[in-house]
Short mmCIF file of C-alpha atoms in Angstrom, two decimals:
data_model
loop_
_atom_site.label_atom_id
_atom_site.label_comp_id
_atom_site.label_asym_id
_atom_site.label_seq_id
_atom_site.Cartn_x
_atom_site.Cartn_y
_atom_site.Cartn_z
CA UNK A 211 -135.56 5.45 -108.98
CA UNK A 212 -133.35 7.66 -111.54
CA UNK A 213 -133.21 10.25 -108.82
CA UNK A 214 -131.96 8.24 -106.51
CA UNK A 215 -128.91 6.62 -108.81
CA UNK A 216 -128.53 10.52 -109.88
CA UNK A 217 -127.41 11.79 -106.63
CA UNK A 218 -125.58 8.15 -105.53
CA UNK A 219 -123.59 9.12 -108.92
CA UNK A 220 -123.24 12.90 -107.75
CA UNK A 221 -122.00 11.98 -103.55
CA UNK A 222 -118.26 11.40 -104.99
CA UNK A 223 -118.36 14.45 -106.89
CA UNK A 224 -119.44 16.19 -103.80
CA UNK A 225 -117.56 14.67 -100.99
CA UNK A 226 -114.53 15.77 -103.63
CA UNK A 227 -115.78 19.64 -103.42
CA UNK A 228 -116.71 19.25 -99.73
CA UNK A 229 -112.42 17.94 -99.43
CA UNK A 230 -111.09 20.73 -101.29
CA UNK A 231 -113.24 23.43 -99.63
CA UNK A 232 -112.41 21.96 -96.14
CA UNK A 233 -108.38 22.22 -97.21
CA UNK A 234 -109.00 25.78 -98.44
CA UNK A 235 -109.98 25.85 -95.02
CA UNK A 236 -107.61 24.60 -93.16
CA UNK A 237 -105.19 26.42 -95.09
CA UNK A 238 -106.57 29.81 -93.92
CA UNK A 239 -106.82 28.63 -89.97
CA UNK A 240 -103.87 27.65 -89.93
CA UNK A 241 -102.71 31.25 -91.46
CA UNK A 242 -105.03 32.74 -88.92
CA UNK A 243 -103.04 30.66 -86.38
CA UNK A 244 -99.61 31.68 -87.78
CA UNK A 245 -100.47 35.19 -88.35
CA UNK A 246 -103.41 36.70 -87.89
CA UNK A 247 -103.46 35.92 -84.03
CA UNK A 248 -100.27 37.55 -83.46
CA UNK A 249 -100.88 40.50 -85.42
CA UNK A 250 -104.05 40.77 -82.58
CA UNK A 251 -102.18 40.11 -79.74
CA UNK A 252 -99.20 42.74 -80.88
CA UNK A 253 -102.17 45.73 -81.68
CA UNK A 254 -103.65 44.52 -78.19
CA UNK A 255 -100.07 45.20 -76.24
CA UNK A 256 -99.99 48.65 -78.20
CA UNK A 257 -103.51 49.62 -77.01
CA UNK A 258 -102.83 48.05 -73.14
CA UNK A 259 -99.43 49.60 -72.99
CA UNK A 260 -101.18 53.25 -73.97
CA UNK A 261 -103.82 52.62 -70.93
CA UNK A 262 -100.93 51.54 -68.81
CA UNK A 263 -99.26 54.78 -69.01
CA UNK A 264 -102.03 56.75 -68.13
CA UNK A 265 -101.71 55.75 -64.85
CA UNK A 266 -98.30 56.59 -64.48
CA UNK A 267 -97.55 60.11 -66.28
CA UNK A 268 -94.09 61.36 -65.67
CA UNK A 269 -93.91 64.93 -64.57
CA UNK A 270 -92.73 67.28 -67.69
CA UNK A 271 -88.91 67.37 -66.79
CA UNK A 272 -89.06 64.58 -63.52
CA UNK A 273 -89.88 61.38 -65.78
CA UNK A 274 -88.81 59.43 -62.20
CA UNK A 275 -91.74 61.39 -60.44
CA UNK A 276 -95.23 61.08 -61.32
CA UNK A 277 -97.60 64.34 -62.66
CA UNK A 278 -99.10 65.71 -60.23
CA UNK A 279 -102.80 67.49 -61.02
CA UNK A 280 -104.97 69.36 -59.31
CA UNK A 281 -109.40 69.00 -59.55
CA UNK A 282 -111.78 71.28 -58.17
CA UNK A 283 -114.80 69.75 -57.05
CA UNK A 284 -118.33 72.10 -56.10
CA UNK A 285 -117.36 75.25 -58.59
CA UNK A 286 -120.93 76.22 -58.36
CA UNK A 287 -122.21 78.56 -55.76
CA UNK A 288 -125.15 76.45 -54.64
CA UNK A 289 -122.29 73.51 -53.96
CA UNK A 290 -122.26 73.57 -49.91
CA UNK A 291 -118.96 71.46 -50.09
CA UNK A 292 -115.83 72.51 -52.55
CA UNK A 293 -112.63 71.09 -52.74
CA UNK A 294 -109.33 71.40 -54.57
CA UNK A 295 -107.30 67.43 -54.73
CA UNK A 296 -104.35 66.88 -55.79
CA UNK A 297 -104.07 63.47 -57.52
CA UNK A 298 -100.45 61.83 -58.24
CA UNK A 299 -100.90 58.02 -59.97
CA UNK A 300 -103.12 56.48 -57.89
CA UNK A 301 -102.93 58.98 -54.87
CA UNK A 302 -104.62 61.45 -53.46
CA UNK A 303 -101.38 63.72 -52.15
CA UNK A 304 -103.26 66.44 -51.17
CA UNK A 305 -107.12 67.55 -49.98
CA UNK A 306 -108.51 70.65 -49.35
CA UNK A 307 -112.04 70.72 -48.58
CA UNK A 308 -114.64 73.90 -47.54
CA UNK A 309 -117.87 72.55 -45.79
CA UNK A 310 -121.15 75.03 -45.59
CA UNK A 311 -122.13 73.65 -41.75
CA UNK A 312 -126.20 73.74 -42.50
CA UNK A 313 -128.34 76.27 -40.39
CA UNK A 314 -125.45 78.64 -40.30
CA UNK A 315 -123.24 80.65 -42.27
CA UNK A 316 -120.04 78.98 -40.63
CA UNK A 317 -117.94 77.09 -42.90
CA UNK A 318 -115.86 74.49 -41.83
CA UNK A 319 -112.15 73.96 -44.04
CA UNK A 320 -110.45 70.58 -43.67
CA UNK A 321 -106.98 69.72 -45.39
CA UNK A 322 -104.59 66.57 -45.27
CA UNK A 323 -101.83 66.68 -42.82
CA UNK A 324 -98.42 67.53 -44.91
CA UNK A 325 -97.11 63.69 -44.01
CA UNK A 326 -100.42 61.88 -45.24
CA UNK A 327 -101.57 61.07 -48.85
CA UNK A 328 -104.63 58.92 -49.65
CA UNK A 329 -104.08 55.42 -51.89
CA UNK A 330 -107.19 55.54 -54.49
CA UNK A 331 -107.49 51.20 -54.32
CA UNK A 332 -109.90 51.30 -57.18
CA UNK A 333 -106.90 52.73 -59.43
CA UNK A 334 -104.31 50.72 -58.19
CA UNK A 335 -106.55 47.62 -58.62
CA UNK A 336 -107.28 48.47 -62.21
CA UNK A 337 -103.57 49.18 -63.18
CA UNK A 338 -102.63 45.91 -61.88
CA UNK A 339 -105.48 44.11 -63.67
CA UNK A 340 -103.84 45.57 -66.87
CA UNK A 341 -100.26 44.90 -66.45
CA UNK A 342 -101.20 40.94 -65.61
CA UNK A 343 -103.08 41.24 -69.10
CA UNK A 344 -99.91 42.55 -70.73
CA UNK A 345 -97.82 39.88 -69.02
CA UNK A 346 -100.60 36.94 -70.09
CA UNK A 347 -100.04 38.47 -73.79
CA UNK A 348 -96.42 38.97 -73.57
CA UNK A 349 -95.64 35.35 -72.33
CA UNK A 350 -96.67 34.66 -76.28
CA UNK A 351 -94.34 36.42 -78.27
CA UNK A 352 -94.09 35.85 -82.28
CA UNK A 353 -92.17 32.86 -82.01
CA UNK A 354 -94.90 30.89 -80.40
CA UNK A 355 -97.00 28.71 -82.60
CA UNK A 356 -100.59 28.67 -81.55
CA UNK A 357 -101.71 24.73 -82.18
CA UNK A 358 -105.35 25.04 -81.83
CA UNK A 359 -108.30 27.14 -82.07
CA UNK A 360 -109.12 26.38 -78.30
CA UNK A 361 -105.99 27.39 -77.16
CA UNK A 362 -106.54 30.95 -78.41
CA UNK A 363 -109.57 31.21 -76.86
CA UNK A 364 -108.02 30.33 -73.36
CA UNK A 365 -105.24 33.45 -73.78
CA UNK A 366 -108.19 35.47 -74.69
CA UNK A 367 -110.62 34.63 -71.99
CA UNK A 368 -107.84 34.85 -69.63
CA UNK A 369 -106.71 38.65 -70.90
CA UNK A 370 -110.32 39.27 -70.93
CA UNK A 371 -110.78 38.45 -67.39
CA UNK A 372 -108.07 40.89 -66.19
CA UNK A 373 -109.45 43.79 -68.83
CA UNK A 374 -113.06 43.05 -67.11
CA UNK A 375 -111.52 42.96 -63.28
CA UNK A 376 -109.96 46.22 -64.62
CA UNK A 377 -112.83 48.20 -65.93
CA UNK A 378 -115.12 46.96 -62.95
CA UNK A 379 -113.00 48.71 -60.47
CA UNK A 380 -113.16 51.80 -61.76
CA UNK A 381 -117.08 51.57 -62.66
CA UNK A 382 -118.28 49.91 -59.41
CA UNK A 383 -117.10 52.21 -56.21
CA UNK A 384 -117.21 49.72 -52.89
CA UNK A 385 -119.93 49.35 -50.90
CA UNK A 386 -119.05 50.84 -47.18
CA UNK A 387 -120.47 50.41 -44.08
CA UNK A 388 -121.02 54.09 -42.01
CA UNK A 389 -119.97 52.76 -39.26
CA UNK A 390 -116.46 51.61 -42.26
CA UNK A 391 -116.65 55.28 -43.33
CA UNK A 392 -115.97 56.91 -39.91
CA UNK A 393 -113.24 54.36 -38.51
CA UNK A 394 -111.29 54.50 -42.00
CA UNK A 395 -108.16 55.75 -42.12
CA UNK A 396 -109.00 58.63 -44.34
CA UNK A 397 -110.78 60.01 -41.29
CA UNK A 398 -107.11 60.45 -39.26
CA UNK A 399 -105.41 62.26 -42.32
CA UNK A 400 -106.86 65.83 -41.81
CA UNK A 401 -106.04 68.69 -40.06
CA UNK A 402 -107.81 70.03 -38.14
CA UNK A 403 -108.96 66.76 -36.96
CA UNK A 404 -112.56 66.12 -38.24
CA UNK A 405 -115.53 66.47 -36.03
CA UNK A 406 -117.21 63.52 -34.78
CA UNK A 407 -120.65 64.78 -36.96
CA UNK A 408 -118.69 64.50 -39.89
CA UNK A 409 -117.76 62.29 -42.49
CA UNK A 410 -115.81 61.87 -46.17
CA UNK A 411 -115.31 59.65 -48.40
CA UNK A 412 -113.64 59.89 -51.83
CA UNK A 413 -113.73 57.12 -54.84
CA UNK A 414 -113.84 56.82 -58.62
CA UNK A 415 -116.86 56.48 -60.67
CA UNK A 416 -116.28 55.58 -64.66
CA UNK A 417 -113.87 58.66 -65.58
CA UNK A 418 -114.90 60.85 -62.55
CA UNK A 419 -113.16 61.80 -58.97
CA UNK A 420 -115.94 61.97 -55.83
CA UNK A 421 -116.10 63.43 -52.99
CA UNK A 422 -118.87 62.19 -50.50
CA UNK A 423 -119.58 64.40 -47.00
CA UNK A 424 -121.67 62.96 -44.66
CA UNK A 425 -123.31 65.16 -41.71
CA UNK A 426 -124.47 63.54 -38.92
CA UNK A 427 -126.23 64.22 -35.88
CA UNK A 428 -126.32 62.27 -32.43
CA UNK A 429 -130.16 60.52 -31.51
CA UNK A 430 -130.57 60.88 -28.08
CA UNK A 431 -131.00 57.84 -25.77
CA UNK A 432 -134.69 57.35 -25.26
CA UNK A 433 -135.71 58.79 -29.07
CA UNK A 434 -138.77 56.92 -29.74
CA UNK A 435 -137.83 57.19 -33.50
CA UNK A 436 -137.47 53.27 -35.25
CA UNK A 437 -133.61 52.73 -35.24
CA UNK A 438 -132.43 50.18 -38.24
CA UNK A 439 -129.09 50.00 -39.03
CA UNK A 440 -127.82 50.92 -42.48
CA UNK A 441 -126.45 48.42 -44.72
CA UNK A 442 -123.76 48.66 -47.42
CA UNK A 443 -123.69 51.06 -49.88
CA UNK A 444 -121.82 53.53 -52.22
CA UNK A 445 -124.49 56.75 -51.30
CA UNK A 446 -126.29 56.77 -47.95
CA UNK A 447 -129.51 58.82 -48.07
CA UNK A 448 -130.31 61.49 -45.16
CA UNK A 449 -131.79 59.30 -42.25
CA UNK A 450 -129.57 56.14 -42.75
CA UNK A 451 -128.77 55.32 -38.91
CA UNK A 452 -125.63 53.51 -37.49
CA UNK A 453 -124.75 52.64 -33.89
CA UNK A 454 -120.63 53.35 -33.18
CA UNK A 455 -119.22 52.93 -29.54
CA UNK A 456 -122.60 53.35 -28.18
CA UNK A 457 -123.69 56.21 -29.80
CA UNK A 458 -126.91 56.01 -32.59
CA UNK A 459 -126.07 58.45 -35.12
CA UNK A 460 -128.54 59.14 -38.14
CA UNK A 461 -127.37 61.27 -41.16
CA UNK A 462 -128.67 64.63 -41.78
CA UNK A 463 -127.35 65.71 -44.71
CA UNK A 464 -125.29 64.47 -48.10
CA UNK A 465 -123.14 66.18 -50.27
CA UNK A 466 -121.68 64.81 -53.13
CA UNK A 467 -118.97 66.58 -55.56
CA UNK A 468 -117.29 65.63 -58.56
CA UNK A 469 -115.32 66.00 -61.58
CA UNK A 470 -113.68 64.29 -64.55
CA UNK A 471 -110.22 62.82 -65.12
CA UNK A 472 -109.87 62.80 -68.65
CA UNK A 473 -107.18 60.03 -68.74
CA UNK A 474 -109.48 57.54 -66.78
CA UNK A 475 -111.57 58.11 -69.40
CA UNK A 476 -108.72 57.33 -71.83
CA UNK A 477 -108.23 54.54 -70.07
CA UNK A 478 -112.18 53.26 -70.08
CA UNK A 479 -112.00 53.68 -74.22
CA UNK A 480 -108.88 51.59 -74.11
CA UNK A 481 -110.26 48.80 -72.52
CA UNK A 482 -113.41 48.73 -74.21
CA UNK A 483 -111.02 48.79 -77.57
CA UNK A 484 -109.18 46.27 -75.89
CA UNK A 485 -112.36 43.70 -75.17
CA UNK A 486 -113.57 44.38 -78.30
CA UNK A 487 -110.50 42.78 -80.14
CA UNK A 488 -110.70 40.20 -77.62
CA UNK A 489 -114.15 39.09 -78.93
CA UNK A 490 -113.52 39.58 -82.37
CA UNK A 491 -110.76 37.29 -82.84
CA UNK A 492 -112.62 34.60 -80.77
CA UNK A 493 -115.38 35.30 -82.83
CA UNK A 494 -112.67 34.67 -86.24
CA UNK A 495 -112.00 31.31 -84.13
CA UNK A 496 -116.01 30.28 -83.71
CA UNK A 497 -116.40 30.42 -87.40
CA UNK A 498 -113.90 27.92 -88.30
CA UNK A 499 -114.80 26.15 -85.56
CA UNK A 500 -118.41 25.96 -86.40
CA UNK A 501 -117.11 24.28 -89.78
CA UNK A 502 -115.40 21.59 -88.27
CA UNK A 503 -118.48 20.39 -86.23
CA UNK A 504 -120.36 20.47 -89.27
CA UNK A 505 -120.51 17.36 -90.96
CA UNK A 506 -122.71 17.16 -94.70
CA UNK A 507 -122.25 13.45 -95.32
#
């Protein structure tokens, strides 16, 4: 019984020390609100506006004309395919490309036609994904006064949307089709024209530039061999099959060649920065958060 009238006695004393910690509180969201948010939002423009240039370096001298570099692919002398591309922005201006035909000593060299370049949509994609998250974070400049925890989260799962769109396009190549691969476009860009047994394909993976090369060979009519088309995919294996204007074609060999572009992989690091202070301000937000729903008495 004196137990109980001890803590009836003690629940003002304590509802008193549960109002002044929940002010102390309030005090500090409310200066996380005011100031700590926008300090995040202004380092998360600086990081977003260093991974936006990356994809559009001035030449030294011609800042209103992109840098143009130059990768070899298949430096090794086992490589059956090498190539030299020349990459402006998000293009592919130029493409030269030496194919070891298999069986033989011949070797078959491929180029882009002088009035052709190749659009890389995986870059483009990502670029635009982070320029939308620049203008979602711009559109709240210092003068705005964030009300409410939820409505920071919203800006951040929106920004964090675009960052994700972003980094998925230049992890995840598309799936194609062969019979996609050999009616693209890129197929009409080289001279000399490419044979029908032939096929490339180029596209980013992480921080690296590939180049795919199919060779194909023709199945005659009444093969007995089990035809199944191919589905989607980033890689076909030798003896994926595909049926084009009437012809069954199966592939006989794969070559794949590759290199890095360091500033896609300054790019990759900046979004992963970028995400990072995404979460940890949203995680800043869950804490107070979690106080509010929390009710002792």
């Amino acid at each position: 019984m004196l137990n109980s009238q001890r803590s009836l006695s003690e629940l003002p004393k304590m509802s008193a020390a549960s109002q002044v910690e929940r002010a102390v509180l309030e005090e500090e969201f409310n200066w996380l609100l005011r100031e700590e948010v926008h300090a995040v939002l202004k380092q998360l423009q600086d990081v977003l506006k260093e991974a936006s240039r990356r994809f559009s370096i001035p030449s030294p001298g011609l800042e209103s004309q992109l840098k143009q570099e130059n990768f070899i692919l298949g430096s090794s002398s086992m490589d059956q395919v090498k190539g030299v591309l020349t990459l402006q922005g998000e293009a592919l201006t130029q493409a030269d490309i030496n194919l070891k035909v298999a069986k033989s000593s011949q070797t078959m060299h491929f180029q882009f036609r002088e009035d052709k370049q190749w659009k890389l949509q995986q870059i483009q994609d990502a670029r635009n994904h982070v320029n939308q998250a620049l203008q979602l974070l711009s559109s709240h400049d210092e003068s705005y006064h964030f009300k409410t925890g939820t409505e920071v989260n919203k800006l951040m799962d929106a920004v964090m949307l675009q960052l994700t769109r972003a980094r998925n396009r230049l992890t995840t190549p598309a799936s194609l089709t062969l019979p996609e691969l050999a009616t693209s476009g890129l197929m009409k860009m080289f001279s000399p024209p490419m044979p029908g047994d032939v096929m490339v394909n180029f596209y980013i993976n992480l921080s690296k530039l590939c180049l795919m090369v199919y060779q194909l060979h023709v199945l005659p009519p009444n093969t007995t061999k089990n035809f199944k088309h191919a589905g989607s995919s980033v890689l076909h294996n030798p003896g994926a099959m595909f049926e084009l204007n009437n012809n069954r074609f199966e592939v006989s060999h794969v070559h794949k060649v590759e290199c890095v572009v360091p500033w896609l992989n300054d790019t990759l690091v900046f979004l992963t920065i970028s995400l990072q202070l995404c979460q940890q301000l949203k995680d800043k937000i869950s804490v107070f958060s979690s106080f509010w729903s929390y009710r002792p008495f």
